[in-house]
């Protein structure tokens, strides 16, 4: 049995608070490793990990690969565009081939919600969700919470706002599950049609007035406005979005308060966030990226190294 309650990391909805804290705390231990001259430990020697990316990614894909290599795992990378998926092969056949190759761990990003849970039912390997459609992105939420804990020394009792297109955001859903379990208060802010009806049932508040939300919040986690959705009329115009919900220099200046700025990336500078804010002193966006490597080391270590020791 591994060090965590669940054998796979599919989402934070079913991850207990004590495991979230353990993942964050172990992430800080690996942050120290990343500060050393030799940033490598032998924890996953002899373990095979495949990174299966059926969707584009910069941060998640690179940081998983880096985390695996820092832990001395054997790493195989797969991207749908350069594989036989491009020739029409389906997910089931791809999975069966991966299974035949006796991988120990599969890190998967896929456009279909629920695909990682499905994968975990087909393979013996440990499965880590690197983002499944509009469902969850648990490793992003863990790095976000680790960054909040690093900045404030705690998560419990903080006011955290998530701003943007909540409806289509796996980052938002994983953050909501994680932050609520860890004792933060969460408010969602965005256009009414981009906030799911009944989401308050998850324990969050909804406020469509960004200026009230800025007054309330200790930190803003600002989501990417998915420009590809504008073509189908979900967002009327970039300019209108920026006027109502954009985190602009002028808007923050008017509030005269300390607030921490977060963004999971990729950013649309000049739309949901001004460049000067993204690069300013209150932003911890690049700390989030570094913590992404550390927390992914923590996830792989707690799921895999401990499983080996326990002889699963
Ligand atoms: N935050 C995030 O998931 O970024 P990528 O899509 O670049 O991996």
mmCIF file of C-alpha atoms and ligand atoms in Angstrom:
data_model
loop_
_atom_site.group_PDB
_atom_site.id
_atom_site.type_symbol
_atom_site.label_atom_id
_atom_site.label_comp_id
_atom_site.label_asym_id
_atom_site.label_seq_id
_atom_site.Cartn_x
_atom_site.Cartn_y
_atom_site.Cartn_z
ATOM 1 C CA UNK A 1 0.000 0.000 0.000
ATOM 2 C CA UNK A 2 1.279 3.498 -0.813
ATOM 3 C CA UNK A 3 1.633 6.387 1.624
ATOM 4 C CA UNK A 4 -1.692 7.876 0.502
ATOM 5 C CA UNK A 5 -5.215 6.600 0.956
ATOM 6 C CA UNK A 6 -5.824 6.269 -2.808
ATOM 7 C CA UNK A 7 -3.566 4.304 -5.156
ATOM 8 C CA UNK A 8 -4.124 6.807 -8.023
ATOM 9 C CA UNK A 9 -4.405 10.600 -8.149
ATOM 10 C CA UNK A 10 -7.537 11.126 -10.234
ATOM 11 C CA UNK A 11 -8.888 14.243 -8.525
ATOM 12 C CA UNK A 12 -9.041 16.118 -5.228
ATOM 13 C CA UNK A 13 -12.761 15.431 -4.783
ATOM 14 C CA UNK A 14 -11.881 12.063 -3.248
ATOM 15 C CA UNK A 15 -8.493 12.954 -1.744
ATOM 16 C CA UNK A 16 -8.649 13.426 2.048
ATOM 17 C CA UNK A 17 -7.343 16.631 3.640
ATOM 18 C CA UNK A 18 -4.559 14.770 5.477
ATOM 19 C CA UNK A 19 -3.246 13.407 2.150
ATOM 20 C CA UNK A 20 -3.389 16.886 0.591
ATOM 21 C CA UNK A 21 -1.325 18.207 3.527
ATOM 22 C CA UNK A 22 1.133 15.308 3.211
ATOM 23 C CA UNK A 23 1.539 15.995 -0.533
ATOM 24 C CA UNK A 24 2.197 19.695 0.146
ATOM 25 C CA UNK A 25 4.609 19.046 3.042
ATOM 26 C CA UNK A 26 6.576 16.497 1.005
ATOM 27 C CA UNK A 27 6.584 19.060 -1.832
ATOM 28 C CA UNK A 28 8.475 21.462 0.454
ATOM 29 C CA UNK A 29 11.044 18.733 1.160
ATOM 30 C CA UNK A 30 11.585 18.336 -2.579
ATOM 31 C CA UNK A 31 11.811 22.127 -3.010
ATOM 32 C CA UNK A 32 14.968 21.882 -0.875
ATOM 33 C CA UNK A 33 16.312 19.176 -3.223
ATOM 34 C CA UNK A 34 15.677 21.534 -6.160
ATOM 35 C CA UNK A 35 17.837 24.220 -4.478
ATOM 36 C CA UNK A 36 20.846 21.854 -4.194
ATOM 37 C CA UNK A 37 23.739 21.831 -6.714
ATOM 38 C CA UNK A 38 22.862 18.210 -7.599
ATOM 39 C CA UNK A 39 19.076 18.207 -7.924
ATOM 40 C CA UNK A 40 18.569 14.473 -8.139
ATOM 41 C CA UNK A 41 17.617 11.682 -5.708
ATOM 42 C CA UNK A 42 17.453 7.915 -6.367
ATOM 43 C CA UNK A 43 13.894 7.406 -4.993
ATOM 44 C CA UNK A 44 12.332 6.020 -8.219
ATOM 45 C CA UNK A 45 15.299 4.110 -9.649
ATOM 46 C CA UNK A 46 13.978 1.222 -11.760
ATOM 47 C CA UNK A 47 10.428 2.662 -12.007
ATOM 48 C CA UNK A 48 8.978 3.239 -15.514
ATOM 49 C CA UNK A 49 6.759 6.281 -15.998
ATOM 50 C CA UNK A 50 5.000 7.195 -19.251
ATOM 51 C CA UNK A 51 3.681 10.693 -19.882
ATOM 52 C CA UNK A 52 0.618 10.349 -22.139
ATOM 53 C CA UNK A 53 -0.440 13.739 -23.467
ATOM 54 C CA UNK A 54 -3.485 13.758 -25.752
ATOM 55 C CA UNK A 55 -3.757 17.560 -25.388
ATOM 56 C CA UNK A 56 -1.225 20.373 -25.595
ATOM 57 C CA UNK A 57 0.696 21.341 -22.488
ATOM 58 C CA UNK A 58 3.798 23.341 -21.622
ATOM 59 C CA UNK A 59 4.080 23.585 -17.824
ATOM 60 C CA UNK A 60 2.489 20.292 -16.783
ATOM 61 C CA UNK A 61 4.311 18.141 -19.331
ATOM 62 C CA UNK A 62 7.729 19.683 -18.737
ATOM 63 C CA UNK A 63 7.418 19.715 -14.964
ATOM 64 C CA UNK A 64 6.271 16.081 -14.808
ATOM 65 C CA UNK A 65 9.216 15.043 -16.972
ATOM 66 C CA UNK A 66 11.595 17.070 -14.844
ATOM 67 C CA UNK A 67 10.101 15.674 -11.613
ATOM 68 C CA UNK A 68 10.441 12.093 -12.892
ATOM 69 C CA UNK A 69 14.058 12.637 -13.932
ATOM 70 C CA UNK A 70 14.916 14.331 -10.613
ATOM 71 C CA UNK A 71 13.580 11.181 -8.892
ATOM 72 C CA UNK A 72 15.703 8.937 -11.204
ATOM 73 C CA UNK A 73 12.685 7.243 -12.868
ATOM 74 C CA UNK A 74 12.877 5.866 -16.424
ATOM 75 C CA UNK A 75 10.740 8.235 -18.506
ATOM 76 C CA UNK A 76 8.852 7.697 -21.775
ATOM 77 C CA UNK A 77 6.996 10.549 -23.465
ATOM 78 C CA UNK A 78 3.989 10.168 -25.715
ATOM 79 C CA UNK A 79 2.087 12.926 -27.466
ATOM 80 C CA UNK A 80 -1.007 12.189 -29.524
ATOM 81 C CA UNK A 81 0.096 14.319 -32.476
ATOM 82 C CA UNK A 82 3.260 12.232 -33.021
ATOM 83 C CA UNK A 83 1.744 8.808 -32.249
ATOM 84 C CA UNK A 84 -0.511 6.278 -33.977
ATOM 85 C CA UNK A 85 -3.493 8.153 -32.473
ATOM 86 C CA UNK A 86 -2.981 10.462 -35.449
ATOM 87 C CA UNK A 87 -3.634 7.382 -37.643
ATOM 88 C CA UNK A 88 -6.964 6.699 -35.911
ATOM 89 C CA UNK A 89 -5.959 4.455 -32.987
ATOM 90 C CA UNK A 90 -8.415 4.755 -30.087
ATOM 91 C CA UNK A 91 -7.745 5.238 -26.363
ATOM 92 C CA UNK A 92 -8.447 1.576 -25.537
ATOM 93 C CA UNK A 93 -5.804 0.267 -27.965
ATOM 94 C CA UNK A 94 -3.291 2.851 -26.844
ATOM 95 C CA UNK A 95 -3.909 1.839 -23.233
ATOM 96 C CA UNK A 96 -3.613 -1.880 -23.974
ATOM 97 C CA UNK A 97 -0.258 -1.306 -25.654
ATOM 98 C CA UNK A 98 0.966 0.717 -22.712
ATOM 99 C CA UNK A 99 -0.271 -2.055 -20.419
ATOM 100 C CA UNK A 100 1.650 -4.688 -22.427
ATOM 101 C CA UNK A 101 4.821 -2.641 -21.953
ATOM 102 C CA UNK A 102 4.449 -3.035 -18.164
ATOM 103 C CA UNK A 103 4.621 0.586 -17.136
ATOM 104 C CA UNK A 104 4.574 1.346 -13.401
ATOM 105 C CA UNK A 105 2.923 4.750 -13.734
ATOM 106 C CA UNK A 106 0.911 6.615 -16.355
ATOM 107 C CA UNK A 107 0.620 10.406 -16.202
ATOM 108 C CA UNK A 108 -2.211 11.349 -18.556
ATOM 109 C CA UNK A 109 -3.750 14.504 -19.977
ATOM 110 C CA UNK A 110 -6.839 13.873 -22.074
ATOM 111 C CA UNK A 111 -9.696 16.060 -23.385
ATOM 112 C CA UNK A 112 -12.434 13.718 -22.116
ATOM 113 C CA UNK A 113 -13.641 14.164 -18.497
ATOM 114 C CA UNK A 114 -13.391 10.850 -16.648
ATOM 115 C CA UNK A 115 -10.734 9.383 -18.974
ATOM 116 C CA UNK A 116 -8.158 9.044 -16.166
ATOM 117 C CA UNK A 117 -10.593 7.129 -13.959
ATOM 118 C CA UNK A 118 -11.359 4.904 -16.938
ATOM 119 C CA UNK A 119 -7.636 4.351 -17.543
ATOM 120 C CA UNK A 120 -7.100 3.347 -13.911
ATOM 121 C CA UNK A 121 -9.647 0.552 -14.417
ATOM 122 C CA UNK A 122 -7.800 -0.886 -17.446
ATOM 123 C CA UNK A 123 -4.164 -0.858 -16.334
ATOM 124 C CA UNK A 124 -2.173 -2.168 -13.366
ATOM 125 C CA UNK A 125 -0.110 1.022 -13.330
ATOM 126 C CA UNK A 126 -0.586 3.920 -10.932
ATOM 127 C CA UNK A 127 -2.498 6.692 -12.777
ATOM 128 C CA UNK A 128 -1.927 10.417 -12.275
ATOM 129 C CA UNK A 129 -4.389 12.871 -13.813
ATOM 130 C CA UNK A 130 -2.569 15.706 -15.596
ATOM 131 C CA UNK A 131 -5.911 17.281 -16.610
ATOM 132 C CA UNK A 132 -9.001 15.458 -17.946
ATOM 133 C CA UNK A 133 -11.222 17.752 -20.008
ATOM 134 C CA UNK A 134 -13.303 20.105 -17.875
ATOM 135 C CA UNK A 135 -13.210 17.716 -14.894
ATOM 136 C CA UNK A 136 -10.099 18.032 -12.668
ATOM 137 C CA UNK A 137 -6.445 19.117 -12.739
ATOM 138 C CA UNK A 138 -5.393 17.945 -9.262
ATOM 139 C CA UNK A 139 -1.648 18.489 -9.628
ATOM 140 C CA UNK A 140 -2.264 22.146 -10.568
ATOM 141 C CA UNK A 141 -4.431 22.664 -7.486
ATOM 142 C CA UNK A 142 -1.783 21.038 -5.280
ATOM 143 C CA UNK A 143 0.916 23.359 -6.595
ATOM 144 C CA UNK A 144 -1.451 26.314 -6.157
ATOM 145 C CA UNK A 145 -2.098 25.340 -2.515
ATOM 146 C CA UNK A 146 1.602 24.738 -1.889
ATOM 147 C CA UNK A 147 2.288 28.262 -3.232
ATOM 148 C CA UNK A 148 -0.433 29.726 -0.987
ATOM 149 C CA UNK A 149 1.037 27.939 2.044
ATOM 150 C CA UNK A 150 4.525 29.163 1.119
ATOM 151 C CA UNK A 151 3.311 32.764 0.843
ATOM 152 C CA UNK A 152 1.013 32.941 3.878
ATOM 153 C CA UNK A 153 2.358 30.112 6.076
ATOM 154 C CA UNK A 154 -1.142 28.552 6.069
ATOM 155 C CA UNK A 155 -4.213 27.848 3.953
ATOM 156 C CA UNK A 156 -6.872 27.592 6.671
ATOM 157 C CA UNK A 157 -8.799 30.812 7.238
ATOM 158 C CA UNK A 158 -7.653 32.555 4.054
ATOM 159 C CA UNK A 159 -10.000 34.176 1.543
ATOM 160 C CA UNK A 160 -9.192 32.887 -1.934
ATOM 161 C CA UNK A 161 -11.010 34.093 -5.061
ATOM 162 C CA UNK A 162 -11.026 32.223 -8.365
ATOM 163 C CA UNK A 163 -11.756 34.571 -11.262
ATOM 164 C CA UNK A 164 -12.799 33.721 -14.805
ATOM 165 C CA UNK A 165 -14.478 30.958 -16.777
ATOM 166 C CA UNK A 166 -15.334 28.523 -13.986
ATOM 167 C CA UNK A 167 -17.636 26.420 -16.195
ATOM 168 C CA UNK A 168 -14.881 25.136 -18.454
ATOM 169 C CA UNK A 169 -12.055 25.072 -15.904
ATOM 170 C CA UNK A 170 -10.602 21.882 -14.443
ATOM 171 C CA UNK A 171 -8.192 24.097 -12.480
ATOM 172 C CA UNK A 172 -11.140 25.788 -10.771
ATOM 173 C CA UNK A 173 -12.864 22.540 -9.782
ATOM 174 C CA UNK A 174 -9.715 20.971 -8.308
ATOM 175 C CA UNK A 175 -8.905 24.198 -6.445
ATOM 176 C CA UNK A 176 -12.440 24.357 -5.041
ATOM 177 C CA UNK A 177 -12.289 20.780 -3.722
ATOM 178 C CA UNK A 178 -8.786 21.253 -2.308
ATOM 179 C CA UNK A 179 -9.160 24.707 -0.758
ATOM 180 C CA UNK A 180 -12.480 23.926 0.932
ATOM 181 C CA UNK A 181 -11.010 20.744 2.455
ATOM 182 C CA UNK A 182 -8.011 22.717 3.711
ATOM 183 C CA UNK A 183 -10.231 25.281 5.464
ATOM 184 C CA UNK A 184 -10.027 28.281 3.116
ATOM 185 C CA UNK A 185 -13.050 30.379 2.132
ATOM 186 C CA UNK A 186 -13.546 30.411 -1.637
ATOM 187 C CA UNK A 187 -15.400 32.949 -3.773
ATOM 188 C CA UNK A 188 -15.905 32.514 -7.510
ATOM 189 C CA UNK A 189 -16.116 35.563 -9.764
ATOM 190 C CA UNK A 190 -16.859 35.747 -13.478
ATOM 191 C CA UNK A 191 -19.617 36.295 -16.017
ATOM 192 C CA UNK A 192 -22.850 34.654 -14.721
ATOM 193 C CA UNK A 193 -23.115 32.308 -17.713
ATOM 194 C CA UNK A 194 -19.572 30.989 -17.009
ATOM 195 C CA UNK A 195 -20.332 29.972 -13.414
ATOM 196 C CA UNK A 196 -22.197 26.653 -13.053
ATOM 197 C CA UNK A 197 -25.682 26.839 -11.518
ATOM 198 C CA UNK A 198 -25.697 25.305 -8.010
ATOM 199 C CA UNK A 199 -21.909 25.393 -7.539
ATOM 200 C CA UNK A 200 -22.541 26.910 -4.071
ATOM 201 C CA UNK A 201 -23.383 23.341 -3.014
ATOM 202 C CA UNK A 202 -19.607 22.690 -3.013
ATOM 203 C CA UNK A 203 -19.236 25.244 -0.189
ATOM 204 C CA UNK A 204 -18.211 28.302 -2.234
ATOM 205 C CA UNK A 205 -19.699 31.784 -2.604
ATOM 206 C CA UNK A 206 -20.380 33.466 -5.946
ATOM 207 C CA UNK A 207 -19.948 37.205 -6.497
ATOM 208 C CA UNK A 208 -19.991 38.751 -9.974
ATOM 209 C CA UNK A 209 -18.545 42.087 -8.794
ATOM 210 C CA UNK A 210 -14.765 41.891 -9.175
ATOM 211 C CA UNK A 211 -14.144 45.029 -7.107
ATOM 212 C CA UNK A 212 -16.003 43.602 -4.098
ATOM 213 C CA UNK A 213 -14.084 40.348 -4.541
ATOM 214 C CA UNK A 214 -10.728 42.152 -4.591
ATOM 215 C CA UNK A 215 -11.655 43.919 -1.309
ATOM 216 C CA UNK A 216 -12.479 40.535 0.283
ATOM 217 C CA UNK A 217 -9.667 38.338 -1.003
ATOM 218 C CA UNK A 218 -6.184 37.559 0.306
ATOM 219 C CA UNK A 219 -5.294 36.020 -3.059
ATOM 220 C CA UNK A 220 -6.774 35.971 -6.565
ATOM 221 C CA UNK A 221 -6.300 32.887 -8.716
ATOM 222 C CA UNK A 222 -6.951 34.256 -12.200
ATOM 223 C CA UNK A 223 -7.981 31.820 -14.903
ATOM 224 C CA UNK A 224 -7.206 31.953 -18.585
ATOM 225 C CA UNK A 225 -10.036 33.189 -20.746
ATOM 226 C CA UNK A 226 -10.211 30.497 -23.361
ATOM 227 C CA UNK A 227 -10.085 32.557 -26.531
ATOM 228 C CA UNK A 228 -11.065 29.536 -28.586
ATOM 229 C CA UNK A 229 -14.515 29.791 -26.986
ATOM 230 C CA UNK A 230 -15.050 33.377 -28.141
ATOM 231 C CA UNK A 231 -15.671 32.179 -31.692
ATOM 232 C CA UNK A 232 -18.815 30.404 -30.514
ATOM 233 C CA UNK A 233 -20.137 33.469 -28.706
ATOM 234 C CA UNK A 234 -19.480 32.451 -25.085
ATOM 235 C CA UNK A 235 -17.466 35.606 -24.467
ATOM 236 C CA UNK A 236 -18.728 38.647 -26.431
ATOM 237 C CA UNK A 237 -15.394 40.470 -26.697
ATOM 238 C CA UNK A 238 -11.957 40.612 -25.127
ATOM 239 C CA UNK A 239 -12.431 44.286 -24.353
ATOM 240 C CA UNK A 240 -15.728 43.770 -22.541
ATOM 241 C CA UNK A 241 -14.252 40.918 -20.485
ATOM 242 C CA UNK A 242 -11.255 43.043 -19.538
ATOM 243 C CA UNK A 243 -13.505 45.959 -18.506
ATOM 244 C CA UNK A 244 -15.688 43.830 -16.218
ATOM 245 C CA UNK A 245 -13.332 41.148 -14.897
ATOM 246 C CA UNK A 246 -9.769 41.945 -15.966
ATOM 247 C CA UNK A 247 -7.156 42.358 -13.221
ATOM 248 C CA UNK A 248 -5.801 45.638 -14.485
ATOM 249 C CA UNK A 249 -3.193 47.941 -13.012
ATOM 250 C CA UNK A 250 -5.775 50.700 -12.623
ATOM 251 C CA UNK A 251 -8.254 48.423 -10.844
ATOM 252 C CA UNK A 252 -5.704 47.175 -8.306
ATOM 253 C CA UNK A 253 -4.340 50.690 -7.747
ATOM 254 C CA UNK A 254 -7.842 51.892 -6.815
ATOM 255 C CA UNK A 255 -8.059 49.255 -4.077
ATOM 256 C CA UNK A 256 -4.842 50.248 -2.289
ATOM 257 C CA UNK A 257 -4.443 46.834 -0.656
ATOM 258 C CA UNK A 258 -1.961 43.971 -0.568
ATOM 259 C CA UNK A 259 -3.209 41.045 -2.600
ATOM 260 C CA UNK A 260 -1.428 37.979 -3.931
ATOM 261 C CA UNK A 261 -1.841 37.300 -7.651
ATOM 262 C CA UNK A 262 -1.828 33.766 -9.018
ATOM 263 C CA UNK A 263 -2.356 32.359 -12.511
ATOM 264 C CA UNK A 264 -2.004 28.716 -13.631
ATOM 265 C CA UNK A 265 -0.987 29.730 -17.164
ATOM 266 C CA UNK A 266 -1.041 30.029 -20.055
ATOM 267 C CA UNK A 267 -1.828 33.743 -19.604
ATOM 268 C CA UNK A 268 -3.589 36.108 -21.986
ATOM 269 C CA UNK A 269 -1.711 39.259 -21.059
ATOM 270 C CA UNK A 270 -3.932 42.317 -21.540
ATOM 271 C CA UNK A 271 -7.142 40.265 -21.261
ATOM 272 C CA UNK A 272 -7.664 38.617 -17.858
ATOM 273 C CA UNK A 273 -4.476 40.135 -16.422
ATOM 274 C CA UNK A 274 -2.293 43.142 -17.257
ATOM 275 C CA UNK A 275 1.346 42.431 -18.025
ATOM 276 C CA UNK A 276 2.485 44.819 -15.285
ATOM 277 C CA UNK A 277 0.441 42.835 -12.707
ATOM 278 C CA UNK A 278 1.656 39.449 -13.973
ATOM 279 C CA UNK A 279 5.264 40.624 -13.683
ATOM 280 C CA UNK A 280 4.728 42.714 -10.527
ATOM 281 C CA UNK A 281 5.809 42.163 -6.934
ATOM 282 C CA UNK A 282 2.486 40.767 -5.751
ATOM 283 C CA UNK A 283 2.485 37.984 -8.383
ATOM 284 C CA UNK A 284 3.682 34.495 -7.365
ATOM 285 C CA UNK A 285 3.128 33.009 -10.825
ATOM 286 C CA UNK A 286 6.714 31.814 -11.326
ATOM 287 C CA UNK A 287 6.828 30.433 -7.761
ATOM 288 C CA UNK A 288 3.808 28.357 -8.783
ATOM 289 C CA UNK A 289 5.813 26.965 -11.713
ATOM 290 C CA UNK A 290 8.761 25.980 -9.481
ATOM 291 C CA UNK A 291 6.429 24.485 -6.892
ATOM 292 C CA UNK A 292 4.875 22.508 -9.751
ATOM 293 C CA UNK A 293 8.082 20.495 -10.136
ATOM 294 C CA UNK A 294 8.405 19.966 -6.367
ATOM 295 C CA UNK A 295 4.798 18.921 -5.788
ATOM 296 C CA UNK A 296 4.869 16.555 -8.782
ATOM 297 C CA UNK A 297 7.991 14.959 -7.265
ATOM 298 C CA UNK A 298 6.007 14.621 -4.051
ATOM 299 C CA UNK A 299 3.017 13.019 -5.835
ATOM 300 C CA UNK A 300 5.173 10.493 -7.695
ATOM 301 C CA UNK A 301 7.250 9.736 -4.611
ATOM 302 C CA UNK A 302 4.265 9.170 -2.315
ATOM 303 C CA UNK A 303 2.379 7.097 -4.890
ATOM 304 C CA UNK A 304 5.307 5.061 -6.231
ATOM 305 C CA UNK A 305 8.311 4.871 -3.904
ATOM 306 C CA UNK A 306 6.154 4.062 -0.903
ATOM 307 C CA UNK A 307 4.200 1.503 -2.944
ATOM 308 C CA UNK A 308 7.474 -0.242 -3.854
ATOM 309 C CA UNK A 309 8.578 -0.309 -0.215
ATOM 310 C CA UNK A 310 5.223 -1.788 0.748
ATOM 311 C CA UNK A 311 5.541 -4.399 -2.028
ATOM 312 C CA UNK A 312 2.148 -3.568 -3.580
HETATM 313 N N1 LIG B 1 -1.411 25.139 -16.017
HETATM 314 C C1 LIG B 1 -1.326 24.209 -16.995
HETATM 315 O O1 LIG B 1 -1.928 23.131 -16.942
HETATM 316 O O2 LIG B 1 -0.546 24.592 -18.040
HETATM 317 P P1 LIG B 1 -0.218 23.691 -19.311
HETATM 318 O O3 LIG B 1 -1.501 23.542 -20.097
HETATM 319 O O4 LIG B 1 0.841 24.447 -20.082
HETATM 320 O O5 LIG B 1 0.273 22.367 -18.846
#
